[in-house]
Tab-separated table of C-alpha atoms in Angstrom:
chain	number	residue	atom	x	y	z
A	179	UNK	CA	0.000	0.000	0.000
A	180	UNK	CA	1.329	3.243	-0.695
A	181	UNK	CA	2.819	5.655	1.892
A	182	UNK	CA	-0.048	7.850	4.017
A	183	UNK	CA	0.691	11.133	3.854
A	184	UNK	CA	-1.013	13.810	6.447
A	185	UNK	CA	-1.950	15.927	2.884
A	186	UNK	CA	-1.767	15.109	-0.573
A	187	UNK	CA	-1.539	18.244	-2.832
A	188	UNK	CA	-2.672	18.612	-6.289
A	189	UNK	CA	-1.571	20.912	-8.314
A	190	UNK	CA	2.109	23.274	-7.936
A	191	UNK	CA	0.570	26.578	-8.968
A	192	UNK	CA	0.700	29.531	-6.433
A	193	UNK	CA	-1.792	28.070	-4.367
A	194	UNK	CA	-0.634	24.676	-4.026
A	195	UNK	CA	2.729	26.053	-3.584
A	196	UNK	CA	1.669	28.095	-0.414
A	197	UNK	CA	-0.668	25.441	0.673
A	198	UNK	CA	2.632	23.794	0.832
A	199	UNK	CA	4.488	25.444	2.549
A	200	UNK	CA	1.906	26.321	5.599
A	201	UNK	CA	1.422	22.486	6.255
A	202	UNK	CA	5.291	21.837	6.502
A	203	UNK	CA	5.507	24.694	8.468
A	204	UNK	CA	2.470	23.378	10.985
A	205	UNK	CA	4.709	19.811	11.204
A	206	UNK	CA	2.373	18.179	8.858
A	207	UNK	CA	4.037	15.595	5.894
A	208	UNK	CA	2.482	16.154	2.258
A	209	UNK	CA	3.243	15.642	-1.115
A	210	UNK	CA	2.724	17.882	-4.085
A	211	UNK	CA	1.911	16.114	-7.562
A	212	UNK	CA	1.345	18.216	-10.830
A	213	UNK	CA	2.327	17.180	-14.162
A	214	UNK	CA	3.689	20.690	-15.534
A	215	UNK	CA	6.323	22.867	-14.054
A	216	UNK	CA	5.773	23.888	-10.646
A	217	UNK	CA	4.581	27.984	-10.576
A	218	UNK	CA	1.427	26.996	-13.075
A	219	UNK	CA	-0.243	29.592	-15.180
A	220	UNK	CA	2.839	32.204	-13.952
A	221	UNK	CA	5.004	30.332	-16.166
A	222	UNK	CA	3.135	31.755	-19.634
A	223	UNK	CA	2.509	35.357	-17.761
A	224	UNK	CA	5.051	37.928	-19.889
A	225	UNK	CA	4.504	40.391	-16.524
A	226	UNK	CA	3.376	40.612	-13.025
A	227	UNK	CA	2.951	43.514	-11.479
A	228	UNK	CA	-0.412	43.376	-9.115
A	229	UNK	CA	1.473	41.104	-6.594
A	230	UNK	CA	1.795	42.661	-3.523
A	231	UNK	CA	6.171	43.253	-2.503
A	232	UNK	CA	6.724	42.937	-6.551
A	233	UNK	CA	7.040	46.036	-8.278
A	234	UNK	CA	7.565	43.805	-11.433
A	235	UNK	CA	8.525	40.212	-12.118
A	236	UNK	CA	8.873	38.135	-14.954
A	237	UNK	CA	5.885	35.391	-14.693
A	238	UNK	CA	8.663	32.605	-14.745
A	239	UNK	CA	10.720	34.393	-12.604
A	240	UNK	CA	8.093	35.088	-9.879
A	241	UNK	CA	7.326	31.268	-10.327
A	242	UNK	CA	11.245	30.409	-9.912
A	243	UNK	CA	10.910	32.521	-6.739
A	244	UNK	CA	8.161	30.449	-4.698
A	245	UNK	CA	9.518	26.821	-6.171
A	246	UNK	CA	12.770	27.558	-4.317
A	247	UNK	CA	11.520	29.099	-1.612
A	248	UNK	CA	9.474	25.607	-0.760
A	249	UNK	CA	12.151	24.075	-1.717
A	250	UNK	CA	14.209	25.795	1.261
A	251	UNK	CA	12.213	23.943	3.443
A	252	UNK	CA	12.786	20.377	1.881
A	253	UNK	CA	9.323	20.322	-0.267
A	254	UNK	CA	9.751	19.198	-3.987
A	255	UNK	CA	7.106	18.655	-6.447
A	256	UNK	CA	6.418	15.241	-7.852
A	257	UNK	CA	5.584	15.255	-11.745
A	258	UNK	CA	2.342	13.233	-11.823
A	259	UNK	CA	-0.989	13.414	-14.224
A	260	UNK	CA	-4.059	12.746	-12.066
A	261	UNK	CA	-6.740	11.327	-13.107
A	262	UNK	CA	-8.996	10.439	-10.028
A	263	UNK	CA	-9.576	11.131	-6.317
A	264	UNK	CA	-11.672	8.400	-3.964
A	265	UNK	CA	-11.972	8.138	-0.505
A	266	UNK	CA	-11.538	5.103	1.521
A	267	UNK	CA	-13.749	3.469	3.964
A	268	UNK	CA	-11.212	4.694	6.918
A	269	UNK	CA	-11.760	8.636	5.327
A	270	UNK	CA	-8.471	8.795	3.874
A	271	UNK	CA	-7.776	10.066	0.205
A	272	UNK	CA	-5.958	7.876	-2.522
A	273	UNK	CA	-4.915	10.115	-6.127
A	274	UNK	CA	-4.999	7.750	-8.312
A	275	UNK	CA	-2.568	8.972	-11.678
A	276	UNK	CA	-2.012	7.346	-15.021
A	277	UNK	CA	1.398	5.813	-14.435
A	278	UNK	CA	-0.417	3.594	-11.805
A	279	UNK	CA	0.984	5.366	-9.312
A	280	UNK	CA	-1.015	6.177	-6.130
A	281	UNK	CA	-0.524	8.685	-3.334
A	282	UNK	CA	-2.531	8.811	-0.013
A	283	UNK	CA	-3.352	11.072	2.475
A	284	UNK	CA	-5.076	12.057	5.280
A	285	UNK	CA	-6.438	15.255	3.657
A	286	UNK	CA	-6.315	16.592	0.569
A	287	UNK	CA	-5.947	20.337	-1.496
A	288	UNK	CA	-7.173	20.021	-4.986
A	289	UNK	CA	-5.969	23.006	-6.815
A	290	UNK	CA	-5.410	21.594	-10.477
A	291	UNK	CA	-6.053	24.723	-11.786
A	292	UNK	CA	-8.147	25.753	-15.328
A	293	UNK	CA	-7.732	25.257	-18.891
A	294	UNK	CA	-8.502	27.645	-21.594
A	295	UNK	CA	-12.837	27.372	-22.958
A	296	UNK	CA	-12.746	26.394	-26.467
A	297	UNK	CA	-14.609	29.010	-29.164
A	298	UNK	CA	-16.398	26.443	-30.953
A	299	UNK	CA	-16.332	27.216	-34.274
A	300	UNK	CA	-15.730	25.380	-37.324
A	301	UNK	CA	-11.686	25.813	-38.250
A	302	UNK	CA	-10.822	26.220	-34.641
A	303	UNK	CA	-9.981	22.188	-34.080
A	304	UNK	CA	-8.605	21.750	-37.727
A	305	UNK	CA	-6.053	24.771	-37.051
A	306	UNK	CA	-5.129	23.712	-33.538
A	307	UNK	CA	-1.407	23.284	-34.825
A	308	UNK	CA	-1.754	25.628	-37.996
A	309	UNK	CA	-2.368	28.733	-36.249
A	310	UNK	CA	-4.622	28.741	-33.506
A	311	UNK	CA	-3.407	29.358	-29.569
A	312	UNK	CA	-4.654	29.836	-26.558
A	313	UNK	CA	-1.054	31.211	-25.191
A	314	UNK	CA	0.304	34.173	-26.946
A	315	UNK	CA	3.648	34.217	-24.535
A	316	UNK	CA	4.259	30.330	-25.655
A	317	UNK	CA	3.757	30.997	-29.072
A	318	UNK	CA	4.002	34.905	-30.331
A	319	UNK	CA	7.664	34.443	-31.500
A	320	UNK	CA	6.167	32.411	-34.596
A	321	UNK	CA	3.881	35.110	-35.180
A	322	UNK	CA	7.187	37.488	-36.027
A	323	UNK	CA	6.151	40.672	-38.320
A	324	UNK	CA	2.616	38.870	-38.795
A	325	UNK	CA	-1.080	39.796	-38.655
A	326	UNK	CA	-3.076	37.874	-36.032
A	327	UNK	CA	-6.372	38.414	-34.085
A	328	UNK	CA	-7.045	37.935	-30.592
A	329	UNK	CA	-10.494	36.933	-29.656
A	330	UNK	CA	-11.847	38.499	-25.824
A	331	UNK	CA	-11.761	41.190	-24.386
A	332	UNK	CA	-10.869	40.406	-20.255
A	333	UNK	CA	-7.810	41.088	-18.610
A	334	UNK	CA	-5.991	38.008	-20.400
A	335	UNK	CA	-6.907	38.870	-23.859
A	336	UNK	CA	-5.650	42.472	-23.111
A	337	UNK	CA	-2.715	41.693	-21.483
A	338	UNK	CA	-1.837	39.225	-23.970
A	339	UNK	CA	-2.275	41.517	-27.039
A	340	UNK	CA	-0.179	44.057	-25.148
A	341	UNK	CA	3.151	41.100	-25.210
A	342	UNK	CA	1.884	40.441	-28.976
A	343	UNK	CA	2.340	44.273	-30.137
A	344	UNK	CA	5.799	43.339	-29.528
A	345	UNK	CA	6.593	41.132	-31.861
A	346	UNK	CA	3.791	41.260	-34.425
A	347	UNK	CA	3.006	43.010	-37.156
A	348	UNK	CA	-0.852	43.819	-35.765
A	349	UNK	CA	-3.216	42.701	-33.393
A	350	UNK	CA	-6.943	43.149	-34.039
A	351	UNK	CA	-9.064	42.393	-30.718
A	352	UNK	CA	-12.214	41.126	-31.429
A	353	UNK	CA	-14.823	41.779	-29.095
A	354	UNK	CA	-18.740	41.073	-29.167
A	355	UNK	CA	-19.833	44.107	-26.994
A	356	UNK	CA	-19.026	47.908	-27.576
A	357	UNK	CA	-16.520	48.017	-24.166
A	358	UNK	CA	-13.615	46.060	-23.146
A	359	UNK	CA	-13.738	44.054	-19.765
A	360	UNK	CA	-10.041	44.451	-19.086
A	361	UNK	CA	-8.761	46.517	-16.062
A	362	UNK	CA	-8.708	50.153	-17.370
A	363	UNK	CA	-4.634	50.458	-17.039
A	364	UNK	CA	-4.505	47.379	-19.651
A	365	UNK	CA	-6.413	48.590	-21.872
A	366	UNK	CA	-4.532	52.340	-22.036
A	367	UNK	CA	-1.491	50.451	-22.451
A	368	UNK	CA	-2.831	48.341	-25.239
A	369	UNK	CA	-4.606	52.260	-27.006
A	370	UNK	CA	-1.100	53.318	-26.877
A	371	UNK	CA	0.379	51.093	-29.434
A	372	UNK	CA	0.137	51.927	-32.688
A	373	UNK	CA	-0.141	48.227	-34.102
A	374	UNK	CA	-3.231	47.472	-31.772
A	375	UNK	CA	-7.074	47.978	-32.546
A	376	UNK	CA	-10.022	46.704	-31.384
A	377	UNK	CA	-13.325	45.456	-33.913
A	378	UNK	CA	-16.144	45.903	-32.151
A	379	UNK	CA	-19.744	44.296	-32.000
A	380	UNK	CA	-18.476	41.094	-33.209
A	381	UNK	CA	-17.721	37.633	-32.592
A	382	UNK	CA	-15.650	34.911	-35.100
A	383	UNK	CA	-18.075	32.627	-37.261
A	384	UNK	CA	-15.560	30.461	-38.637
A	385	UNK	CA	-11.461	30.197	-38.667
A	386	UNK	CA	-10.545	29.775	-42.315
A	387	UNK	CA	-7.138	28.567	-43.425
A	388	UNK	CA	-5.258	26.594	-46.527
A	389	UNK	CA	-2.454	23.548	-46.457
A	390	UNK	CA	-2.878	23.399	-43.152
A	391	UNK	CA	-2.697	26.864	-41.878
A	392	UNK	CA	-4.916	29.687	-40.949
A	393	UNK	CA	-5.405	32.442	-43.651
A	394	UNK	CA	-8.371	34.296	-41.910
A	395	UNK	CA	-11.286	34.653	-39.932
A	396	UNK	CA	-14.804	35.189	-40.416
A	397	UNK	CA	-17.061	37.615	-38.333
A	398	UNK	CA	-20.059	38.742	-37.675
A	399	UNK	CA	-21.293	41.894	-36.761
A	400	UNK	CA	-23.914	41.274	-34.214
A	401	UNK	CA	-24.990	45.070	-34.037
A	402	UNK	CA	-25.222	45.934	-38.445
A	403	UNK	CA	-25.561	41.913	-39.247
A	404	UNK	CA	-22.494	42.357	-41.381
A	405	UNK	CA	-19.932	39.321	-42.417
A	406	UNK	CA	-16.183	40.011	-43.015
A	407	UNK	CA	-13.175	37.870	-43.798
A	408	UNK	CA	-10.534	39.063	-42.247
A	409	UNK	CA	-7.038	38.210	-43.181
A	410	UNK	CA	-4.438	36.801	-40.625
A	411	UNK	CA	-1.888	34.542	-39.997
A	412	UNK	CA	-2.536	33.472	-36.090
A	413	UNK	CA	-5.882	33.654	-33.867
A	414	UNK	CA	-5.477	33.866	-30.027
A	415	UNK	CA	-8.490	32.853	-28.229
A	416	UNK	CA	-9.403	34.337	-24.958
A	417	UNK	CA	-12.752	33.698	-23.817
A	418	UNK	CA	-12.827	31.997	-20.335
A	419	UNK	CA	-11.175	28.829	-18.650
A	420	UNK	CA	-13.203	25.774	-17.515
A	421	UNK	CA	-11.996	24.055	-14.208
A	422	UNK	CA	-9.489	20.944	-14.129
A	423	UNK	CA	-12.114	19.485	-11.527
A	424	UNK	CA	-12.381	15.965	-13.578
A	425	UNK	CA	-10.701	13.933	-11.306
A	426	UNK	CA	-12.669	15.021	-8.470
A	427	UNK	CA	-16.272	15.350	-9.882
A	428	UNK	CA	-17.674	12.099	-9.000
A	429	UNK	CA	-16.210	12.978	-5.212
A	430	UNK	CA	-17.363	16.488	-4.639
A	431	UNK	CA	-19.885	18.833	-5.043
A	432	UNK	CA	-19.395	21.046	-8.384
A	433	UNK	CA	-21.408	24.123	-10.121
A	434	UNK	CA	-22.938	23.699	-13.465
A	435	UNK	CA	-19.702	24.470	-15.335
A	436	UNK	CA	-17.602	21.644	-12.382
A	437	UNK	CA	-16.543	23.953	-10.274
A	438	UNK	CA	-15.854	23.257	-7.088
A	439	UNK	CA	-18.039	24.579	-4.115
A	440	UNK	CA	-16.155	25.293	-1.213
A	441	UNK	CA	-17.068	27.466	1.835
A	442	UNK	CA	-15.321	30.440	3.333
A	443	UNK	CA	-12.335	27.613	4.388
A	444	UNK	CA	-12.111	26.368	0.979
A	445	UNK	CA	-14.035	22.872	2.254
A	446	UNK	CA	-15.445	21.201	-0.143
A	447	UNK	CA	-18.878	18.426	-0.066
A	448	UNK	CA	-16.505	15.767	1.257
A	449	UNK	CA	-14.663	16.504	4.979
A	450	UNK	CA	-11.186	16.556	4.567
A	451	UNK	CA	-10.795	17.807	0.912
A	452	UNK	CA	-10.238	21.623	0.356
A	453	UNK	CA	-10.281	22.978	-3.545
A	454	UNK	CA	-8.736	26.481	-3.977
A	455	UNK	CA	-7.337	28.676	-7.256
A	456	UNK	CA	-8.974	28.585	-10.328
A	457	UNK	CA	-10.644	25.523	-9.969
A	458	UNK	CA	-12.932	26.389	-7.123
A	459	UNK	CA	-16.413	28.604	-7.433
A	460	UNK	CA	-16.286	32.540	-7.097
A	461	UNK	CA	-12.522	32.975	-7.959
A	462	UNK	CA	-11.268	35.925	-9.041
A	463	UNK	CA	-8.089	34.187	-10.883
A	464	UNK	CA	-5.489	36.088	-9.570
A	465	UNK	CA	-1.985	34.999	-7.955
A	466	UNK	CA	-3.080	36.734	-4.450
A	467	UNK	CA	-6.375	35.152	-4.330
A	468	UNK	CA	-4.600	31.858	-4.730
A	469	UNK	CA	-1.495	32.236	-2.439
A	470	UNK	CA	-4.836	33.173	0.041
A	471	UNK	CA	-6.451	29.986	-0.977
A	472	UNK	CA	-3.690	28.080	-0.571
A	473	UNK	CA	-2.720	29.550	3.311
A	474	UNK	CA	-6.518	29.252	4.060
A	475	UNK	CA	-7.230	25.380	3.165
A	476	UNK	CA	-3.453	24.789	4.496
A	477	UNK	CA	-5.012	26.373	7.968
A	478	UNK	CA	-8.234	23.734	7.671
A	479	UNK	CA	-6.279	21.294	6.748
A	480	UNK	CA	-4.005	21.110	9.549
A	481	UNK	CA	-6.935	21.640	12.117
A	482	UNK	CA	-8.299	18.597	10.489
A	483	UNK	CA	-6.088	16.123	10.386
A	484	UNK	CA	-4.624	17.384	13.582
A	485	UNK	CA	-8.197	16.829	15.021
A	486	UNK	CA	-7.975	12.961	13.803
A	487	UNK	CA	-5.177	12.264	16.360
């Protein structure tokens, strides 16, 4: 049987990370288990700069930061893909991952994070590797003196246009309403460049290409009823995450869109297993709310399985 640890964590993103570190601190053993680098999401941020003590910080450089800082206090993170959670008959947790590996524990922080919400549209599947991304800091360089659109119009879609200005040719947002979502300072920096505009009232019908690569996109107009082809070489697509929550769904309670429900302690349904970060209900997606996660379920966590004897 495999060895019982006092908390299992899943996912090494900021949250998991801190989660980390308060249950070492509190005397507790655990084991992190994630199967990308440890820092998450940071890793693909260009920027930080609304993390409180960090004027600015490269995203994998502020992710660097908190894997060595665990690290200083003998925590490592164990490269695993999970695929399920179950609970035993004596209460304890078993992650079950797809090397056949398991890992038990008393309690257990689920913070596997989010993935990117598809557009649905014909084109967007057939161009996955010909010119569609959801990650314009993994893949701008091969957009180099191009054309691309980027397709949202939240902080992420902003903030990644902003990095693509930089190496593109032009960016052309594409937004469905008449006002962008972003915080206001994103989108003044994103007005500033000359390379950057905004289409407004419309959303992408279809992602056209040829041999295997994208050549265009066509919208619609939802305010004059108008259809365009545009001409580009790349599309960025920004319009929400989904939650990671599918190896814990048949475990815990989730929202309509599997979301976690937690309370004000990050508990979930089931005693003894805490969700925080993106992959929880009501978060706002930010590194500070998920360092906070992370120290709160840490907090609950201990009291529990401190409570157990």
């Amino acid at each position: 049987m495999a060895e019982l640890f006092d908390v299992v964590i899943v996912g090494a993103g900021p949250g998991g990370l801190c989660a980390a570190l308060y249950c070492t601190r509190a005397g507790l053993t655990s084991v992190i288990l994630d199967r990308g680098p440890a820092g998450g999401q940071i890793n693909n941020t260009e920027a930080v700069e609304n993390y409180l003590g960090i004027i600015h910080a490269e995203g994998p450089e502020l992710a660097q930061k908190m894997t060595e800082h665990v690290a200083a206090l003998g925590i490592e993170v164990t490269y695993a893909n999970v695929e399920k959670v179950t609970r035993e008959e004596d209460g304890a947790f078993t992650v079950h991952t797809d090397g056949d590996d398991e890992f038990r524990g008393r309690a257990c922080i689920y913070c596997a994070g989010s993935h990117p919400r598809y557009l649905g549209v014909p084109g967007e599947q057939e161009y996955r590797t010909g010119g569609v991304s959801y990650c314009a800091t993994c893949d701008g360089f091969f957009y180099k003196g191009k054309d691309v659109v980027v397709v949202g119009g939240g902080d992420a879609a902003i903030e990644e246009s902003i990095y693509l200005t930089k190496i593109v040719n032009t960016v052309r947002c594409v937004h469905r309403r008449d006002e962008l979502r972003a915080q206001q300072v994103l989108q003044d920096r994103a007005f500033e460049k000359e390379n950057f505009g905004v289409t407004w009232h419309s959303i992408v019908e279809e992602i056209v290409g040829e041999n295997g690569r994208v050549t265009g996109v066509r919208l619609l107009n939802k305010k004059t009823g108008e259809r365009t082809l545009v001409s580009c070489d790349g599309v960025f697509i920004y319009v929400g995450n989904l939650p990671n929550s599918e190896a814990v769904r048949d475990l815990v309670d989730t929202d309509e869109n599997g979301y976690v429900v937690v309370d004000h302690l990050m508990r979930s349904s089931v005693p003894g297993l805490y969700a925080i970060g993106d992959v929880r209900i009501d978060s706002v997606r930010q590194i500070a709310s998920a360092v906070g996660d992370g120290a709160t379920a840490a907090v609950a966590a201990v009291a529990y399985v401190n409570a157990q004897g």
